[in-house]
PDB file of C-alpha atoms in Angstrom:
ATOM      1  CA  UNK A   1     146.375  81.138 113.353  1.00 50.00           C
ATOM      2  CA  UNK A   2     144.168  78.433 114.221  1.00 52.00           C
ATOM      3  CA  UNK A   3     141.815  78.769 117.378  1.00 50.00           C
ATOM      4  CA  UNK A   4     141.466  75.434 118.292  1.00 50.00           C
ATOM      5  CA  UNK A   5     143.047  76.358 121.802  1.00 42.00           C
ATOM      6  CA  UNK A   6     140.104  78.459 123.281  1.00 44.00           C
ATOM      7  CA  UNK A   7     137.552  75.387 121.254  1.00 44.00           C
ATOM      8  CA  UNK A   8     138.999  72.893 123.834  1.00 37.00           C
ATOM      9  CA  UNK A   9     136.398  72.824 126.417  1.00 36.00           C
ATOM     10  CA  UNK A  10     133.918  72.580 123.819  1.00 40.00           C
ATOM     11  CA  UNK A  11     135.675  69.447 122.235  1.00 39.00           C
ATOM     12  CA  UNK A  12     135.877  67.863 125.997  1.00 33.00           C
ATOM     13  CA  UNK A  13     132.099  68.161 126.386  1.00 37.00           C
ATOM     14  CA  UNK A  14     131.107  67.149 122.314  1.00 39.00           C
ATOM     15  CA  UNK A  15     133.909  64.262 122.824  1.00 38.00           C
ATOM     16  CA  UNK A  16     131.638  63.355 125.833  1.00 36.00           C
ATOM     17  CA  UNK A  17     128.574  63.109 123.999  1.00 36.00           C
ATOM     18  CA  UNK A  18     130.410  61.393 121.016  1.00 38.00           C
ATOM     19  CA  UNK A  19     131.511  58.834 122.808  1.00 36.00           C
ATOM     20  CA  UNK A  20     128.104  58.090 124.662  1.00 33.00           C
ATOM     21  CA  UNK A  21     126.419  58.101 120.929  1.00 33.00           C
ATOM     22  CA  UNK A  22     129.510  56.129 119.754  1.00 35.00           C
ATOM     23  CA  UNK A  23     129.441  53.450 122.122  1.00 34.00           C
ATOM     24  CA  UNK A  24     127.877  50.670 120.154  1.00 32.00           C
ATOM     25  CA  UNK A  25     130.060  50.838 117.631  1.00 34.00           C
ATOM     26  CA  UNK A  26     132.449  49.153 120.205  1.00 32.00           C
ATOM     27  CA  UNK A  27     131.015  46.142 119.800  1.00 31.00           C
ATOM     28  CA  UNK A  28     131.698  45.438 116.109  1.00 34.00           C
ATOM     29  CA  UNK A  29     135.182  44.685 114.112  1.00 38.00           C
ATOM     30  CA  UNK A  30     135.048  48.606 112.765  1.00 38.00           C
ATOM     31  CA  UNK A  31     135.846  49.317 116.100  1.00 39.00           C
ATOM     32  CA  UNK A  32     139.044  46.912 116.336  1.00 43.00           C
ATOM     33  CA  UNK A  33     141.108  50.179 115.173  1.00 51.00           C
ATOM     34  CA  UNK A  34     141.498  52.663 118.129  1.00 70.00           C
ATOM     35  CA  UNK A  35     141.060  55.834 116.763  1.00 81.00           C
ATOM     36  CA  UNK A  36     140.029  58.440 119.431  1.00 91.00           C
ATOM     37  CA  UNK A  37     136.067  58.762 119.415  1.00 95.00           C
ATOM     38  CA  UNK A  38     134.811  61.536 117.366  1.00 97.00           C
ATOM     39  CA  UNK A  39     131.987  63.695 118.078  1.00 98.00           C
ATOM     40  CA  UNK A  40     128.389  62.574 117.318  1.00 98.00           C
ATOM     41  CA  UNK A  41     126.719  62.959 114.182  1.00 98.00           C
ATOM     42  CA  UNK A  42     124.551  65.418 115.301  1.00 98.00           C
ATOM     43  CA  UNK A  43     127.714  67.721 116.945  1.00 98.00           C
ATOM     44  CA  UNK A  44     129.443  67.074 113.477  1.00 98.00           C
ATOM     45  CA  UNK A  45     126.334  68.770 111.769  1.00 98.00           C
ATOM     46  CA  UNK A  46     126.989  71.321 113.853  1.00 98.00           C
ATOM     47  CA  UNK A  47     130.472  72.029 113.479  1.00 98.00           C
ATOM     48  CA  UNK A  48     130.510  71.656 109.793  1.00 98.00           C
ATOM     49  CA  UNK A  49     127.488  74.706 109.772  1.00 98.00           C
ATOM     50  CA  UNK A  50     130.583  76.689 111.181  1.00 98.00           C
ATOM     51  CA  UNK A  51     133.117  75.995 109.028  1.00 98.00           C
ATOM     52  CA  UNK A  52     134.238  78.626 106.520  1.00 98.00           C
ATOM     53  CA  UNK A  53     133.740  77.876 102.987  1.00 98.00           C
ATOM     54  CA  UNK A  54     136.353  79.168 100.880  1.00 98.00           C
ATOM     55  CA  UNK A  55     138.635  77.850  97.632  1.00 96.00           C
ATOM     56  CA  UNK A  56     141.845  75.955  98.659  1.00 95.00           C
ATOM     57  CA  UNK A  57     145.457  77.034  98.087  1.00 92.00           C
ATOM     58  CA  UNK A  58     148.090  74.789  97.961  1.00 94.00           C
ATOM     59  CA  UNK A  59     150.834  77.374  96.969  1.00 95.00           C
ATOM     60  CA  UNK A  60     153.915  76.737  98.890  1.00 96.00           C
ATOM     61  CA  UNK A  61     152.795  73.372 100.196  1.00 97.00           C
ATOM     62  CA  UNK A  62     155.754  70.910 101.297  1.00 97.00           C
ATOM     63  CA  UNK A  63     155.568  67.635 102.871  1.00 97.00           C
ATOM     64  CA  UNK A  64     158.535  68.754 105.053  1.00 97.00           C
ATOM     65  CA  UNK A  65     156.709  71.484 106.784  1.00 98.00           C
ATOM     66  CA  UNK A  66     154.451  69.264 108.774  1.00 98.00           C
ATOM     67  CA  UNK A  67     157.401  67.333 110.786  1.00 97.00           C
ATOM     68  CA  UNK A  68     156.992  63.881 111.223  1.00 96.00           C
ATOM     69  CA  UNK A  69     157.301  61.861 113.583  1.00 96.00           C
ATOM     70  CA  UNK A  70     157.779  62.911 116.926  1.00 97.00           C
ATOM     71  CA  UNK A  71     158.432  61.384 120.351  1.00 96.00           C
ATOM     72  CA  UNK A  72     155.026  60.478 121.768  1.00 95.00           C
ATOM     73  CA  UNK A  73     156.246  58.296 125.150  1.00 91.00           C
ATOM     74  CA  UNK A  74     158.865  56.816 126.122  1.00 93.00           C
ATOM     75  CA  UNK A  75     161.033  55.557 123.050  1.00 93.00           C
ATOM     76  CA  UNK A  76     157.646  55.530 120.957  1.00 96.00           C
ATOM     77  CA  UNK A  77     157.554  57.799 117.911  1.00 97.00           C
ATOM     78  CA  UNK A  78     154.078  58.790 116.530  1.00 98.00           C
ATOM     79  CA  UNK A  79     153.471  55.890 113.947  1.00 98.00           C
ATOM     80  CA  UNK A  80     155.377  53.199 116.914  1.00 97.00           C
ATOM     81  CA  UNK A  81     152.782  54.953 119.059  1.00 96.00           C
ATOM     82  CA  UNK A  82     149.481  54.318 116.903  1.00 97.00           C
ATOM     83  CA  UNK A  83     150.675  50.876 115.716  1.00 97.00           C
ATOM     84  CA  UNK A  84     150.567  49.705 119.621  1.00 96.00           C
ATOM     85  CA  UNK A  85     147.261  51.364 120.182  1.00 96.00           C
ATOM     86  CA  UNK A  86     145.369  50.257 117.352  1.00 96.00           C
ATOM     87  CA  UNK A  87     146.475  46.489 117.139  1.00 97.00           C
ATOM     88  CA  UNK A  88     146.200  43.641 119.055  1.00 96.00           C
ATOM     89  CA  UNK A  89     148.622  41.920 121.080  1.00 97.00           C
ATOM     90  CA  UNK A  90     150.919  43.913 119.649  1.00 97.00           C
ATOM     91  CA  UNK A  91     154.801  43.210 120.978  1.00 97.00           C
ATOM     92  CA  UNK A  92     157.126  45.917 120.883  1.00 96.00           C
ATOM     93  CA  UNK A  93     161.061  45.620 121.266  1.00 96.00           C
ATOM     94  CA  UNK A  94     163.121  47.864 123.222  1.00 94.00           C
ATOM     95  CA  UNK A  95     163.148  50.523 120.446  1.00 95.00           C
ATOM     96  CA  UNK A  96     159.265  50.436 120.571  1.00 96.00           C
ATOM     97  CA  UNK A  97     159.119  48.896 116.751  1.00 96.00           C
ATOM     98  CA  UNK A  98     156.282  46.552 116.397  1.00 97.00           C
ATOM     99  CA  UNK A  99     157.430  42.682 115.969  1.00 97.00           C
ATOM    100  CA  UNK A 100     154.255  40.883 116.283  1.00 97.00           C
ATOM    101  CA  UNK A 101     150.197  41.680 116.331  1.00 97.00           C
ATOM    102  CA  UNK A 102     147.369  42.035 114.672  1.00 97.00           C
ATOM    103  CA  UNK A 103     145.830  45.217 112.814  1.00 98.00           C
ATOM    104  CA  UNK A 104     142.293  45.460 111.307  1.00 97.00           C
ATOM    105  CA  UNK A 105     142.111  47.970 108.780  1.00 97.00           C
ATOM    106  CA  UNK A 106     138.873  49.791 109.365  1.00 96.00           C
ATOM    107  CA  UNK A 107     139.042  51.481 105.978  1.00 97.00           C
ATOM    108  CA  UNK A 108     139.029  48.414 103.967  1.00 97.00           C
ATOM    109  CA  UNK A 109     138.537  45.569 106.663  1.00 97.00           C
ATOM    110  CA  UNK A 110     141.558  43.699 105.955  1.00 97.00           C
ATOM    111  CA  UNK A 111     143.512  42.566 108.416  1.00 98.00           C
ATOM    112  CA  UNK A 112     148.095  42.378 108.503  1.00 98.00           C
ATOM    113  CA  UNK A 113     149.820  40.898 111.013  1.00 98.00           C
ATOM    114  CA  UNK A 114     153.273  42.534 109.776  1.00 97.00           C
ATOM    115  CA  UNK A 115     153.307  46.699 110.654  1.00 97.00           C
ATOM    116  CA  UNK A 116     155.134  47.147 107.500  1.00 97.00           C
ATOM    117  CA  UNK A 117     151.625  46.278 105.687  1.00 98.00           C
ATOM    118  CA  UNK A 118     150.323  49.351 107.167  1.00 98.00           C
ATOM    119  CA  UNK A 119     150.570  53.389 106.684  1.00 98.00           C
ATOM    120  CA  UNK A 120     149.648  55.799 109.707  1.00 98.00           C
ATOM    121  CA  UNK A 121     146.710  57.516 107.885  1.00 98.00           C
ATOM    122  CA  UNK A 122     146.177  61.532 108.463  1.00 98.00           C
ATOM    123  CA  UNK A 123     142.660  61.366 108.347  1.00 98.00           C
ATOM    124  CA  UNK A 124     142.669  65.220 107.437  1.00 98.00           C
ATOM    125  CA  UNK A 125     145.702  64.728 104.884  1.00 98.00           C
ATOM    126  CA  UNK A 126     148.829  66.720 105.648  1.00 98.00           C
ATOM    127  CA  UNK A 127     148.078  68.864 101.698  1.00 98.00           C
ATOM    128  CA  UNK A 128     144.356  69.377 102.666  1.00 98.00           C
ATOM    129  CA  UNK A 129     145.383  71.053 106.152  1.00 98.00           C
ATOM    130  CA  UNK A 130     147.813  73.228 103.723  1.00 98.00           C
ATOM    131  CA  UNK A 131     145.156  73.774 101.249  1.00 97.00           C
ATOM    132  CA  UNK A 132     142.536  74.697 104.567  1.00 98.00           C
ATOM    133  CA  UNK A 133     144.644  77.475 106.362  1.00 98.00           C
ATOM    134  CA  UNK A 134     147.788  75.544 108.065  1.00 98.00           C
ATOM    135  CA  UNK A 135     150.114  77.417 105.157  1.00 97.00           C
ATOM    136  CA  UNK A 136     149.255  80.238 107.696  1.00 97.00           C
ATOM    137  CA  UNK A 137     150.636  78.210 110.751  1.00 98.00           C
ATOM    138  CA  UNK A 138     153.925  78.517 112.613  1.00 98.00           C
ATOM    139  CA  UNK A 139     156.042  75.416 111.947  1.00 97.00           C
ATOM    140  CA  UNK A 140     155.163  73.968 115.842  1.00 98.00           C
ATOM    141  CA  UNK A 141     151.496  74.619 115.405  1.00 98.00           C
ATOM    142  CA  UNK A 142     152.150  72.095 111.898  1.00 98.00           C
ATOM    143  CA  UNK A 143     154.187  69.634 113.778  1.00 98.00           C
ATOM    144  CA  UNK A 144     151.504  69.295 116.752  1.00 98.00           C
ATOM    145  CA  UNK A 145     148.838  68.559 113.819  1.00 98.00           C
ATOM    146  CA  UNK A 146     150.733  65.823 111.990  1.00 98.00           C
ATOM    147  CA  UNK A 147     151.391  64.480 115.424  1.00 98.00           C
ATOM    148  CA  UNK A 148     148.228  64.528 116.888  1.00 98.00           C
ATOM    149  CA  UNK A 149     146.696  61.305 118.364  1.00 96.00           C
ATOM    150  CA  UNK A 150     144.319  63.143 120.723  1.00 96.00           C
ATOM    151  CA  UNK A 151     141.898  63.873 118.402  1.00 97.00           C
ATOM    152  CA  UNK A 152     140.647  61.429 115.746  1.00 97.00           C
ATOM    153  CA  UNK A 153     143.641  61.930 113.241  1.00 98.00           C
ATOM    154  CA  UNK A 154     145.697  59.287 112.966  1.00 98.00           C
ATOM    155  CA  UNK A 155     144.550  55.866 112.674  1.00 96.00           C
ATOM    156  CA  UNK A 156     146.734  52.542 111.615  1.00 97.00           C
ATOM    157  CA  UNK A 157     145.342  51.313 107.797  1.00 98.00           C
ATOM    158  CA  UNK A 158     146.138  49.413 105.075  1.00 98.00           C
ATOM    159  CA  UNK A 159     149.423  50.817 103.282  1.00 98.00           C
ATOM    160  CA  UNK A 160     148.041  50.462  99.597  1.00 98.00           C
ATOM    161  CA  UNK A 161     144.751  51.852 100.535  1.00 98.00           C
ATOM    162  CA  UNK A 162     145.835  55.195 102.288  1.00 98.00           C
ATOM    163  CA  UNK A 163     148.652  56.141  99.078  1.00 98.00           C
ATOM    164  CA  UNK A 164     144.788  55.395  97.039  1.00 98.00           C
ATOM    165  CA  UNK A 165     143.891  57.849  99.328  1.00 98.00           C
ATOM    166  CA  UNK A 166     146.104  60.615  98.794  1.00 98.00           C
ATOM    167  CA  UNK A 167     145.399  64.072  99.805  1.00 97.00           C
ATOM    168  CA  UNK A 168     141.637  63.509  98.611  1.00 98.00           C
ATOM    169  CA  UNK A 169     138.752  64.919 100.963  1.00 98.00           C
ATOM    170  CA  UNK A 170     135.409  63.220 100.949  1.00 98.00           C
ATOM    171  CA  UNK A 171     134.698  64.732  97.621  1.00 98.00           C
ATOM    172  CA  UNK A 172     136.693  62.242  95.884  1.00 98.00           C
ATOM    173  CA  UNK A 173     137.792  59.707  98.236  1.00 98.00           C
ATOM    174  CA  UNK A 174     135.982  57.897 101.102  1.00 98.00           C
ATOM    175  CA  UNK A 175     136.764  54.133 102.736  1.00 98.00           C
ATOM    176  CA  UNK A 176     135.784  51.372 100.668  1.00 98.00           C
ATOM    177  CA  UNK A 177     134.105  49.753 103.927  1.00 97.00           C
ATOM    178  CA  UNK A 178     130.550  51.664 103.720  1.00 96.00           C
ATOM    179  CA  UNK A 179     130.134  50.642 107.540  1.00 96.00           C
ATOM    180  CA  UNK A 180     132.824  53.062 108.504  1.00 97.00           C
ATOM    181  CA  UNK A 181     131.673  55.881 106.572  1.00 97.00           C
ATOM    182  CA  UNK A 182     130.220  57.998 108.933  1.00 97.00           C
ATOM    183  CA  UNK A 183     132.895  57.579 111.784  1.00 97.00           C
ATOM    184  CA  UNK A 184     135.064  58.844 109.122  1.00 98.00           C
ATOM    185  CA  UNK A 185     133.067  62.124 108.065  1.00 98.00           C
ATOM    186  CA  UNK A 186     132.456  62.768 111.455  1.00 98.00           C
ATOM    187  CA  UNK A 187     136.170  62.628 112.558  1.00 98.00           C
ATOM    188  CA  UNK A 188     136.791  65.076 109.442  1.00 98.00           C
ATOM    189  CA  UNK A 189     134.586  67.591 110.423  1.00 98.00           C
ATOM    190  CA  UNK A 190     135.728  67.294 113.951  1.00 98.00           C
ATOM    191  CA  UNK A 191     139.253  67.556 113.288  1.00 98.00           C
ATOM    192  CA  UNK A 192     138.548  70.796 110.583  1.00 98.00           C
ATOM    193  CA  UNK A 193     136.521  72.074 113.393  1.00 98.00           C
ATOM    194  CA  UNK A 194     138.990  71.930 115.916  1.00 98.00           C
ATOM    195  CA  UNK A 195     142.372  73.218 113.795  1.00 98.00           C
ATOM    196  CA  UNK A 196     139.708  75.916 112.535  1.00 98.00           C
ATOM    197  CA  UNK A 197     140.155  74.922 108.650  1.00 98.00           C
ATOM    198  CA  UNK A 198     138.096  76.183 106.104  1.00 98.00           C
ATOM    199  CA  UNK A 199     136.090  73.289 103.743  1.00 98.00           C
ATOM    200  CA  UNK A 200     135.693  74.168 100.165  1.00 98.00           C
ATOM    201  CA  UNK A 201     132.282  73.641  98.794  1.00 98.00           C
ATOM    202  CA  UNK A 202     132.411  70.254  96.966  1.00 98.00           C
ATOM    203  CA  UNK A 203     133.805  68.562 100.439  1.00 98.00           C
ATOM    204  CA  UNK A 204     131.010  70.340 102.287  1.00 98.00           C
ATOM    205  CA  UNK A 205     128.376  68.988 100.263  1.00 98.00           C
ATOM    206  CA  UNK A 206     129.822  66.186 100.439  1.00 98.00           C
ATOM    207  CA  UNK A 207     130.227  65.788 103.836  1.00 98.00           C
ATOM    208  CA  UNK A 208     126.311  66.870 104.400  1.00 98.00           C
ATOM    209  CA  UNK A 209     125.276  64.300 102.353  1.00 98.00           C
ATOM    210  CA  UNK A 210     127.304  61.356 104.232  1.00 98.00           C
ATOM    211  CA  UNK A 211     126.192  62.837 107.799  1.00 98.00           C
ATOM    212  CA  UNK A 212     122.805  62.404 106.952  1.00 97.00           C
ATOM    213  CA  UNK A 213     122.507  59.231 106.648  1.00 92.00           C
ATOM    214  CA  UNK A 214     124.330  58.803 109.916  1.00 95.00           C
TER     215      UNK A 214
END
């Protein structure tokens, strides 16, 4: 069962500092894609020390177990949700679906002005949670991670580039845009953090290597 409910003041006050390390990244086109803040380099050091280190196990795994998508607000499901917060003058009809903006694709800087040129990306991918400890999870607690768009999980990008992606971890799969590297490594490690997931050892090596250059 994941612990990330007693972790939550801990995320408010690491989010804080995030954000205040974060902030000049708000001035460049990376930034043009809303994804929630994550923690600061030196916090994502931190968490990653924590993590448990163990072999994954995808036995069992189905796509259907994680339910997607949900009813975020109003008439807005999850993806209708992210595709309004991470574009740009985006317009919206009555049933919330996108019929006009702009997205910048921070993965692969490329940017669509039609949403069907663009995925909903779980940054932490739906097999990897599986893989990490979620086959252990109640069917709610799966729905509320697939869902999430508190924490730095879901983030509109370039449809081509995230089925590239897969269900690869940083081992074998990081954005093509080295300029967005470590926002990327650092929302992993927040979001394994948070949903208590375990990293095997190529992805934590990995991941130590790309945090230290950030």
């Amino acid at each position: 069962m994941p612990k990330f409910y007693a972790r939550r003041r801990a995320s408010i006050l690491a989010a804080l500092t995030g954000l205040i390390a974060s902030a000049a990244l708000f001035n460049s086109p990376s930034a043009s894609a809303a994804l929630p803040t994550p923690v600061s380099a030196a916090t994502a050091r931190s968490y990653l020390s924590q993590l448990t280190v163990a072999t994954e196990n995808r036995t069992g795994y189905n796509r259907d177990l994680f339910p997607t998508w949900i009813t975020i607000s109003g008439t807005c499901n999850t993806r209708e949700y992210v595709l309004k917060r991470d574009g740009t003058n985006v317009v919206t009809n009555s049933a919330c679906t996108a019929t006009s903006g702009s997205w910048y694709s921070p993965y692969d800087g490329a940017t669509w002005t039609s949403a069907s040129d663009l995925d909903i990306d779980h940054l932490v991918p739906l097999a990897e949670a599986w893989d990490s400890g979620a086959g252990a999870w109640t069917t709610a607690q799966r729905q509320a991670f697939a869902n999430d768009v508190t924490r730095p999980q879901l983030l509109a990008v370039t449809d081509n580039v995230n089925q590239a992606k897969g269900d690869q971890d940083p081992a074998t799969w990081m954005p093509s845009r080295t300029a967005y590297r470590c926002t990327y490594v650092r929302a992993w490690v927040q979001v394994k953090y948070y949903y208590d997931l375990s990293v095997d050892s190529a992805e934590k090596s990995a991941l130590q290597g790309h945090l230290a250059n950030c």
